[in-house]
Amino acid sequence: MNDSATEGGPGAAADGSSSGAATGAAGPLPGPGAQPGLPDGAGDGTRAVRAGLPEPVKHEPTLPGPVFAAHFHLPGDPTGPYTYGRDENPTWTLLERAVAELEAPGQEGVEALVFASGMAAISSVLFSQLRAGDAVVLPNDGYQALPLVRAQLETYGIEVRTAPTGGDAQLEVLDGAKLLWIETPSNPGLDVCDVRRLAEAAHARGALVAVDNTLATPLGQRPLELGADFAVASGTKQLTGHGDVLLGYVTGRDAETMAAVRRWRKIVGAIPGPMEAWLAHRSIATLQLRVDRQDATALALAQALRERPEVTGLRYPGLPDDPSHEIASQQMRRYGCVVSFTLPTRARADRFLDRLRLVDDATSFGGVRSTAERRGRWGGDAVPEGFIRFSVGAEDPGDLVADVLRALDESAV
Ligand SMILES: Cc1ncc(COP(=O)(O)O)c(C=O)c1O
């Protein structure tokens, strides 16, 4: 008996791959990549509000509500698309289409898979593609859970090499690697590497390339167009933007590698709940509004911080004199909502955070409410004690900048 006969495999495929055209709660869906009814060259806002919507069906809602189902009616042969809730769900299907449309507009054959969190998505790529004896290149300045992933990979006999994001330094350790993992802009240092250059070098050596696109969002950067095999992200951040959902996704265009990622999701069961998936889809409708507002305010904040003598190490890829600006302006369409900088001491940084009124002292980033934290408190990043990672929200720009400048003044004593 194959596994799909017992607890569901879409289309009864033992590898967990999907079969046939998906059918949403509100009728048939368009093919991947296409956004029917949109004019050629439709803008990001237009694409975001319509992303992943099913064809209109009279008396049905525009975005069908979440489908709560552990199992689906399934008499006879277990054919897909919807058999068992760990494998497929109509609410995911719509969200996955939205993500694919935004990550790879107009590209046929791009598939997206949603996960319970960004880490579930990251792990699904690494653990589904790598085998004992393989080598993988990770950034040494990426998201602070990557060292945990590294330790786990090493217990499976996978060689892990690391190099900084800036200066495309990962190029130097690529030879013989099976997979290159890029995080650009890096979190929290905001270094940027040349995705196209690294992808070409990796492909010339037979390596796959995955890009963590969390900080940029699909409206800020399109890794698949830049040559990556996978665009992976935490949807917990700016993609959903309200600080109330954990989500991750993987997009890719190669059916075989994506089938392995799907299989991993099935095995591990790292699936999003239907409510989270629906909330995420609903939030994507405002993605362009949010990123434009937040990113513009981030630039204004960076410009204001640049004038402050107590601020050092200011980083924002949108600042023309930022070390990342040149390459960022070539490959990014927006520069993100995170600004990093360092205050003279840990005590000063703590006082600054305490004096902020419009900014929550909290981790994570990308939400409509600004957050900031002294990143060194976690111990996982190689940053100075006074290093602040600041995530700019959707407050009025003048209010936010004034709050920050006041908190800087008040924390000086
Ligand atoms: C760049 C980056 N990738 C991945 C993740 C992990 O995402 P999640 O918290 O949704 O698992 C994070 C979380 O902060 C992140 O910053």
Short mmCIF file of C-alpha atoms and ligand atoms in Angstrom, two decimals:
data_model
loop_
_atom_site.label_atom_id
_atom_site.label_comp_id
_atom_site.label_asym_id
_atom_site.label_seq_id
_atom_site.Cartn_x
_atom_site.Cartn_y
_atom_site.Cartn_z
CA MET A 1 0.00 0.00 0.00
CA ASN A 2 1.49 3.35 -0.88
CA ASP A 3 1.37 6.24 1.59
CA SER A 4 -1.14 8.19 -0.42
CA ALA A 5 -3.64 5.37 -0.14
CA THR A 6 -3.54 5.63 3.64
CA GLU A 7 -3.25 9.28 4.52
CA GLY A 8 -3.40 11.18 1.35
CA GLY A 9 -0.85 12.01 -1.33
CA PRO A 10 -2.05 14.55 -3.84
CA GLY A 11 -2.94 12.72 -6.99
CA ALA A 12 -1.89 9.52 -5.22
CA ALA A 13 1.73 10.36 -6.06
CA ALA A 14 4.05 8.54 -3.69
CA ASP A 15 6.63 11.33 -4.03
CA GLY A 16 4.10 13.80 -2.74
CA SER A 17 3.93 15.71 -6.01
CA SER A 18 0.65 17.34 -6.94
CA SER A 19 -1.49 16.20 -9.80
CA GLY A 20 -3.77 17.99 -12.19
CA ALA A 21 -5.24 21.45 -12.06
CA ALA A 22 -6.19 22.61 -8.61
CA THR A 23 -9.78 23.47 -7.93
CA GLY A 24 -10.31 26.25 -5.41
CA ALA A 25 -13.30 26.60 -3.18
CA ALA A 26 -14.73 29.03 -5.74
CA GLY A 27 -14.08 27.22 -9.00
CA PRO A 28 -11.23 26.50 -11.39
CA LEU A 29 -7.94 28.34 -11.05
CA PRO A 30 -5.78 29.83 -13.76
CA GLY A 31 -2.43 28.25 -14.62
CA PRO A 32 0.67 29.14 -12.55
CA GLY A 33 2.34 32.46 -13.28
CA ALA A 34 -0.63 33.89 -15.17
CA GLN A 35 -2.83 36.57 -13.69
CA PRO A 36 -5.89 36.51 -15.91
CA GLY A 37 -7.65 39.75 -16.67
CA LEU A 38 -4.67 41.94 -15.78
CA PRO A 39 -3.32 44.27 -18.44
CA ASP A 40 0.23 43.61 -19.63
CA GLY A 41 2.66 45.46 -17.45
CA ALA A 42 0.18 45.92 -14.60
CA GLY A 43 1.82 47.61 -11.62
CA ASP A 44 2.75 46.04 -8.31
CA GLY A 45 -0.32 47.40 -6.52
CA THR A 46 -2.67 46.03 -9.14
CA ARG A 47 -0.93 42.67 -9.10
CA ALA A 48 -0.89 42.51 -5.30
CA VAL A 49 -4.59 43.19 -4.82
CA ARG A 50 -5.52 40.52 -7.37
CA ALA A 51 -2.77 37.97 -6.65
CA GLY A 52 -4.00 34.41 -6.43
CA LEU A 53 -7.70 35.21 -6.75
CA PRO A 54 -9.84 32.53 -8.38
CA GLU A 55 -11.98 33.21 -11.42
CA PRO A 56 -15.13 35.03 -10.33
CA VAL A 57 -18.09 32.78 -9.58
CA LYS A 58 -21.50 34.30 -9.03
CA HIS A 59 -22.43 34.53 -5.35
CA GLU A 60 -18.98 33.43 -4.20
CA PRO A 61 -16.65 35.79 -2.32
CA THR A 62 -13.69 37.38 -4.11
CA LEU A 63 -11.27 35.62 -1.79
CA PRO A 64 -12.86 32.42 -0.50
CA GLY A 65 -12.66 31.96 3.24
CA PRO A 66 -10.33 29.49 4.94
CA VAL A 67 -11.12 25.83 4.33
CA PHE A 68 -10.82 23.95 7.60
CA ALA A 69 -10.41 20.31 6.74
CA ALA A 70 -8.20 17.49 7.99
CA HIS A 71 -9.63 15.26 5.28
CA PHE A 72 -11.79 15.66 2.20
CA HIS A 73 -14.54 13.41 0.85
CA LEU A 74 -12.63 10.78 -1.09
CA PRO A 75 -14.64 7.82 -2.30
CA GLY A 76 -12.85 5.31 -4.51
CA ASP A 77 -9.34 5.83 -5.84
CA PRO A 78 -7.46 8.50 -3.88
CA THR A 79 -6.99 11.06 -6.64
CA GLY A 80 -6.14 14.70 -5.94
CA PRO A 81 -6.08 17.55 -5.67
CA TYR A 82 -7.56 17.42 -2.17
CA THR A 83 -7.27 14.22 -0.21
CA TYR A 84 -5.67 14.80 3.19
CA GLY A 85 -5.05 18.08 4.97
CA ARG A 86 -1.30 17.63 5.46
CA ASP A 87 -0.78 17.39 1.70
CA GLU A 88 -3.01 20.05 0.18
CA ASN A 89 -5.64 22.58 1.12
CA PRO A 90 -7.62 24.92 -1.17
CA THR A 91 -6.68 27.94 0.98
CA TRP A 92 -2.98 27.14 0.49
CA THR A 93 -3.55 26.69 -3.22
CA LEU A 94 -4.79 30.25 -3.58
CA LEU A 95 -2.00 31.65 -1.42
CA GLU A 96 0.62 29.63 -3.30
CA ARG A 97 -0.66 31.08 -6.56
CA ALA A 98 -0.45 34.58 -5.13
CA VAL A 99 3.13 34.02 -4.01
CA ALA A 100 4.16 32.54 -7.38
CA GLU A 101 2.56 35.44 -9.22
CA LEU A 102 4.47 37.98 -7.14
CA GLU A 103 7.83 36.18 -7.09
CA ALA A 104 7.78 35.39 -10.81
CA PRO A 105 5.24 37.54 -12.67
CA GLY A 106 4.30 36.13 -16.04
CA GLN A 107 6.65 33.17 -15.73
CA GLU A 108 5.08 29.83 -16.56
CA GLY A 109 5.83 26.77 -14.48
CA VAL A 110 6.86 28.51 -11.26
CA GLU A 111 5.52 26.66 -8.27
CA ALA A 112 5.13 27.94 -4.71
CA LEU A 113 4.74 25.91 -1.54
CA VAL A 114 3.69 27.42 1.77
CA PHE A 115 4.98 26.32 5.15
CA ALA A 116 4.33 26.79 8.84
CA SER A 117 7.19 29.30 9.18
CA GLY A 118 10.18 30.71 7.38
CA MET A 119 12.43 28.19 9.11
CA ALA A 120 10.20 25.34 7.92
CA ALA A 121 10.63 26.65 4.38
CA ILE A 122 14.40 27.05 4.72
CA SER A 123 14.85 23.62 6.26
CA SER A 124 12.68 22.03 3.58
CA VAL A 125 15.03 23.21 0.85
CA LEU A 126 18.25 22.33 2.65
CA PHE A 127 17.17 18.97 4.01
CA SER A 128 15.39 17.85 0.84
CA GLN A 129 18.27 18.70 -1.49
CA LEU A 130 21.36 17.73 0.51
CA ARG A 131 22.73 14.26 1.22
CA ALA A 132 25.60 12.94 3.33
CA GLY A 133 28.86 13.83 1.61
CA ASP A 134 27.46 16.97 -0.08
CA ALA A 135 28.83 20.42 0.63
CA VAL A 136 26.67 23.51 1.13
CA VAL A 137 27.65 27.17 1.32
CA LEU A 138 25.76 29.33 3.85
CA PRO A 139 26.26 32.99 4.73
CA ASN A 140 28.06 33.54 8.04
CA ASP A 141 26.09 36.73 8.68
CA GLY A 142 22.56 35.56 7.94
CA TYR A 143 19.53 34.92 10.12
CA GLN A 144 20.59 33.76 13.54
CA ALA A 145 18.95 30.32 13.31
CA LEU A 146 21.29 29.34 10.45
CA PRO A 147 24.05 28.19 12.84
CA LEU A 148 21.53 25.76 14.36
CA VAL A 149 20.74 24.49 10.87
CA ARG A 150 24.45 24.19 10.21
CA ALA A 151 24.97 22.03 13.29
CA GLN A 152 22.10 19.78 12.24
CA LEU A 153 23.37 19.44 8.67
CA GLU A 154 26.78 18.48 10.00
CA THR A 155 25.33 15.67 12.11
CA TYR A 156 24.03 14.23 8.82
CA GLY A 157 27.51 14.24 7.27
CA ILE A 158 26.97 17.36 5.16
CA GLU A 159 29.93 19.70 4.88
CA VAL A 160 28.95 23.30 5.68
CA ARG A 161 31.08 26.18 4.50
CA THR A 162 30.35 29.79 5.39
CA ALA A 163 31.44 33.19 4.10
CA PRO A 164 30.17 36.76 4.46
CA THR A 165 27.42 38.12 2.23
CA GLY A 166 29.24 41.34 1.35
CA GLY A 167 31.78 41.38 -1.47
CA ASP A 168 30.27 38.19 -2.91
CA ALA A 169 32.70 36.34 -0.62
CA GLN A 170 30.69 33.12 -0.92
CA LEU A 171 32.23 32.76 -4.39
CA GLU A 172 35.52 31.77 -2.81
CA VAL A 173 34.14 28.64 -1.15
CA LEU A 174 31.85 27.43 -3.94
CA ASP A 175 33.99 24.77 -5.59
CA GLY A 176 32.39 21.35 -5.27
CA ALA A 177 29.32 22.62 -3.41
CA LYS A 178 25.90 21.15 -4.14
CA LEU A 179 23.93 24.18 -2.96
CA LEU A 180 24.60 27.86 -2.37
CA TRP A 181 22.40 29.62 0.19
CA ILE A 182 22.22 33.41 -0.17
CA GLU A 183 20.55 35.87 2.16
CA THR A 184 20.41 39.35 0.63
CA PRO A 185 20.02 41.86 2.15
CA SER A 186 21.43 40.01 5.13
CA ASN A 187 19.74 40.16 8.50
CA PRO A 188 20.72 42.12 10.55
CA GLY A 189 23.82 43.61 8.87
CA LEU A 190 22.06 44.62 5.61
CA ASP A 191 24.91 43.58 3.34
CA VAL A 192 23.96 42.80 -0.24
CA CYS A 193 25.57 40.40 -2.69
CA ASP A 194 25.27 40.14 -6.47
CA VAL A 195 22.71 37.35 -6.91
CA ARG A 196 23.17 37.08 -10.68
CA ARG A 197 26.94 36.80 -10.40
CA LEU A 198 26.80 34.23 -7.62
CA ALA A 199 24.08 32.22 -9.38
CA GLU A 200 26.09 32.07 -12.61
CA ALA A 201 29.20 30.95 -10.74
CA ALA A 202 27.26 28.34 -8.78
CA HIS A 203 25.51 26.95 -11.85
CA ALA A 204 28.83 26.75 -13.70
CA ARG A 205 29.95 24.45 -10.87
CA GLY A 206 26.71 22.44 -10.91
CA ALA A 207 25.37 23.88 -7.66
CA LEU A 208 21.79 24.89 -6.93
CA VAL A 209 21.09 28.40 -5.64
CA ALA A 210 18.55 29.45 -3.04
CA VAL A 211 17.92 33.06 -2.01
CA ASP A 212 16.29 34.08 1.25
CA ASN A 213 14.05 36.91 0.04
CA THR A 214 12.51 37.72 3.41
CA LEU A 215 13.85 41.21 3.87
CA ALA A 216 13.23 42.39 0.31
CA THR A 217 9.81 40.78 -0.22
CA PRO A 218 8.83 39.72 -3.76
CA LEU A 219 8.03 43.35 -4.56
CA GLY A 220 11.57 44.35 -3.65
CA GLN A 221 13.53 41.60 -5.36
CA ARG A 222 12.84 38.67 -7.68
CA PRO A 223 15.54 36.06 -7.10
CA LEU A 224 14.21 33.64 -9.74
CA GLU A 225 14.62 36.33 -12.41
CA LEU A 226 18.15 36.91 -11.12
CA GLY A 227 18.98 33.26 -11.76
CA ALA A 228 18.22 31.54 -8.44
CA ASP A 229 16.64 28.09 -8.42
CA PHE A 230 14.68 28.80 -5.24
CA ALA A 231 13.27 32.00 -3.74
CA VAL A 232 12.55 31.25 -0.10
CA ALA A 233 11.14 33.54 2.56
CA SER A 234 9.65 34.00 5.95
CA GLY A 235 6.14 35.31 5.32
CA THR A 236 6.05 36.23 9.00
CA LYS A 237 7.69 39.57 8.22
CA GLN A 238 6.70 42.21 5.69
CA LEU A 239 4.88 39.84 3.34
CA THR A 240 2.05 39.52 5.85
CA GLY A 241 3.06 42.62 7.77
CA HIS A 242 0.80 42.64 10.81
CA GLY A 243 2.89 40.67 13.26
CA ASP A 244 0.16 38.10 13.77
CA VAL A 245 1.03 35.23 11.43
CA LEU A 246 3.93 32.79 11.14
CA LEU A 247 4.41 31.59 7.59
CA GLY A 248 7.06 30.57 5.10
CA TYR A 249 7.27 29.76 1.42
CA VAL A 250 9.48 28.24 -1.23
CA THR A 251 9.18 29.04 -4.91
CA GLY A 252 11.03 27.35 -7.75
CA ARG A 253 10.62 26.43 -11.37
CA ASP A 254 12.18 22.98 -11.57
CA ALA A 255 9.47 20.34 -11.10
CA GLU A 256 11.84 17.68 -9.78
CA THR A 257 13.49 19.77 -7.09
CA MET A 258 10.15 21.26 -6.07
CA ALA A 259 8.66 17.75 -5.80
CA ALA A 260 11.42 16.93 -3.30
CA VAL A 261 10.58 20.06 -1.31
CA ARG A 262 6.88 19.14 -1.35
CA ARG A 263 7.74 15.64 -0.22
CA TRP A 264 9.75 17.07 2.66
CA ARG A 265 6.75 19.18 3.71
CA LYS A 266 4.63 16.04 3.67
CA ILE A 267 7.11 14.03 5.70
CA VAL A 268 7.77 16.69 8.31
CA GLY A 269 4.24 18.08 8.29
CA ALA A 270 5.44 21.69 8.57
CA ILE A 271 2.21 23.05 7.14
CA PRO A 272 0.46 26.36 7.75
CA GLY A 273 -3.00 26.33 9.29
CA PRO A 274 -5.78 27.38 6.90
CA MET A 275 -6.49 30.47 9.01
CA GLU A 276 -2.86 31.61 8.80
CA ALA A 277 -2.82 30.96 5.06
CA TRP A 278 -5.99 32.96 4.57
CA LEU A 279 -4.77 35.85 6.75
CA ALA A 280 -1.57 35.91 4.72
CA HIS A 281 -3.43 36.03 1.43
CA ARG A 282 -5.67 38.80 2.72
CA SER A 283 -2.60 40.75 3.83
CA ILE A 284 -0.85 40.42 0.47
CA ALA A 285 -3.57 42.66 -1.03
CA THR A 286 -1.98 45.61 0.82
CA LEU A 287 1.64 44.56 0.28
CA GLN A 288 2.49 47.30 -2.19
CA LEU A 289 0.88 50.00 -0.04
CA ARG A 290 2.77 48.81 3.00
CA VAL A 291 6.18 48.35 1.39
CA ASP A 292 6.03 51.70 -0.36
CA ARG A 293 5.10 53.52 2.83
CA GLN A 294 7.48 51.61 5.08
CA ASP A 295 10.43 51.70 2.70
CA ALA A 296 10.05 55.45 2.05
CA THR A 297 9.97 56.12 5.78
CA ALA A 298 12.99 53.85 6.29
CA LEU A 299 14.95 56.05 3.89
CA ALA A 300 13.77 59.19 5.70
CA LEU A 301 14.77 57.68 9.04
CA ALA A 302 18.20 56.65 7.70
CA GLN A 303 18.74 60.18 6.40
CA ALA A 304 17.83 61.63 9.79
CA LEU A 305 20.08 59.18 11.65
CA ARG A 306 22.96 60.05 9.38
CA GLU A 307 23.01 63.54 10.92
CA ARG A 308 23.39 62.24 14.47
CA PRO A 309 26.91 62.16 15.91
CA GLU A 310 26.15 59.30 18.33
CA VAL A 311 25.08 57.01 15.47
CA THR A 312 27.77 54.88 13.81
CA GLY A 313 27.64 51.93 11.41
CA LEU A 314 24.43 53.20 9.82
CA ARG A 315 23.22 50.81 7.13
CA TYR A 316 20.34 51.12 4.71
CA PRO A 317 20.77 49.86 1.14
CA GLY A 318 18.65 52.76 -0.16
CA LEU A 319 21.15 55.39 1.05
CA PRO A 320 23.24 56.40 -1.97
CA ASP A 321 26.49 56.17 0.01
CA ASP A 322 25.69 52.83 1.65
CA PRO A 323 28.27 50.14 0.76
CA SER A 324 25.39 47.96 -0.54
CA HIS A 325 23.72 50.67 -2.61
CA GLU A 326 25.34 50.07 -5.98
CA ILE A 327 24.52 46.39 -6.27
CA ALA A 328 21.20 46.81 -4.43
CA SER A 329 20.09 49.42 -6.95
CA GLN A 330 20.86 47.01 -9.79
CA GLN A 331 18.95 44.02 -8.46
CA MET A 332 16.38 45.39 -6.04
CA ARG A 333 13.17 47.24 -6.86
CA ARG A 334 12.73 48.48 -3.28
CA TYR A 335 15.24 48.60 -0.44
CA GLY A 336 13.27 47.23 2.48
CA CYS A 337 12.01 48.57 5.78
CA VAL A 338 14.96 47.69 8.04
CA VAL A 339 17.61 50.21 9.11
CA SER A 340 20.59 49.15 11.23
CA PHE A 341 22.86 51.35 13.31
CA THR A 342 25.00 51.35 16.42
CA LEU A 343 24.81 53.51 19.52
CA PRO A 344 27.94 54.03 21.65
CA THR A 345 27.14 51.58 24.44
CA ARG A 346 24.73 48.88 25.44
CA ALA A 347 23.31 51.15 28.16
CA ARG A 348 22.72 53.94 25.66
CA ALA A 349 20.97 51.55 23.28
CA ASP A 350 18.75 50.25 26.08
CA ARG A 351 17.87 53.79 27.18
CA PHE A 352 17.08 54.73 23.58
CA LEU A 353 14.72 51.78 23.18
CA ASP A 354 13.09 52.60 26.48
CA ARG A 355 12.43 56.22 25.47
CA LEU A 356 10.74 55.36 22.16
CA ARG A 357 6.97 55.84 22.30
CA LEU A 358 5.85 54.78 18.84
CA VAL A 359 8.21 51.84 18.50
CA ASP A 360 7.85 48.51 20.25
CA ASP A 361 10.96 46.89 21.70
CA ALA A 362 10.41 43.57 19.99
CA THR A 363 12.15 41.20 17.64
CA SER A 364 11.01 40.38 14.10
CA PHE A 365 10.55 43.03 11.43
CA GLY A 366 8.34 44.11 8.57
CA GLY A 367 5.18 44.86 10.53
CA VAL A 368 2.98 47.94 10.21
CA ARG A 369 3.95 48.90 13.78
CA SER A 370 7.60 49.89 14.06
CA THR A 371 9.80 47.65 16.16
CA ALA A 372 13.40 47.94 17.24
CA GLU A 373 15.73 45.86 19.33
CA ARG A 374 19.25 45.69 20.61
CA ARG A 375 20.23 42.78 18.49
CA GLY A 376 23.15 41.72 20.68
CA ARG A 377 20.75 40.64 23.41
CA TRP A 378 20.26 37.32 21.60
CA GLY A 379 23.96 36.53 21.44
CA GLY A 380 23.69 34.98 17.97
CA ASP A 381 24.89 37.82 15.74
CA ALA A 382 28.40 39.24 15.44
CA VAL A 383 27.27 42.80 16.20
CA PRO A 384 28.43 45.50 18.66
CA GLU A 385 26.62 45.76 22.01
CA GLY A 386 24.93 49.01 20.96
CA PHE A 387 23.71 47.63 17.59
CA ILE A 388 20.05 48.42 16.87
CA ARG A 389 17.96 46.69 14.23
CA PHE A 390 15.10 49.04 13.46
CA SER A 391 12.04 47.93 11.50
CA VAL A 392 10.08 50.84 10.12
CA GLY A 393 6.31 50.54 10.22
CA ALA A 394 3.45 52.41 8.60
CA GLU A 395 3.23 55.31 11.04
CA ASP A 396 3.26 58.85 9.65
CA PRO A 397 6.88 59.42 8.65
CA GLY A 398 7.18 62.73 10.49
CA ASP A 399 5.82 61.24 13.71
CA LEU A 400 8.19 58.31 13.58
CA VAL A 401 11.32 60.28 12.80
CA ALA A 402 10.45 62.80 15.53
CA ASP A 403 9.97 59.96 18.03
CA VAL A 404 13.37 58.52 17.18
CA LEU A 405 15.16 61.87 17.39
CA ARG A 406 13.49 62.64 20.71
CA ALA A 407 14.46 59.23 22.10
CA LEU A 408 18.04 59.81 20.96
CA ASP A 409 18.10 63.17 22.75
CA GLU A 410 16.54 61.81 25.92
CA SER A 411 18.79 58.76 26.05
CA ALA A 412 21.95 60.89 25.90
CA VAL A 413 21.82 61.61 29.64
C1 LIG B 1 16.00 36.51 6.91
C2 LIG B 1 15.16 35.56 7.68
N1 LIG B 1 14.92 34.34 7.19
C3 LIG B 1 14.16 33.46 7.85
C4 LIG B 1 13.60 33.76 9.07
C5 LIG B 1 12.79 32.72 9.81
O1 LIG B 1 11.45 33.01 9.69
P1 LIG B 1 10.33 32.45 10.71
O2 LIG B 1 10.53 33.20 11.98
O3 LIG B 1 9.05 32.74 10.01
O4 LIG B 1 10.59 30.99 10.87
C6 LIG B 1 13.82 35.00 9.63
C7 LIG B 1 13.23 35.36 10.93
O5 LIG B 1 13.50 36.41 11.49
C8 LIG B 1 14.62 35.94 8.91
O6 LIG B 1 14.87 37.15 9.40
#
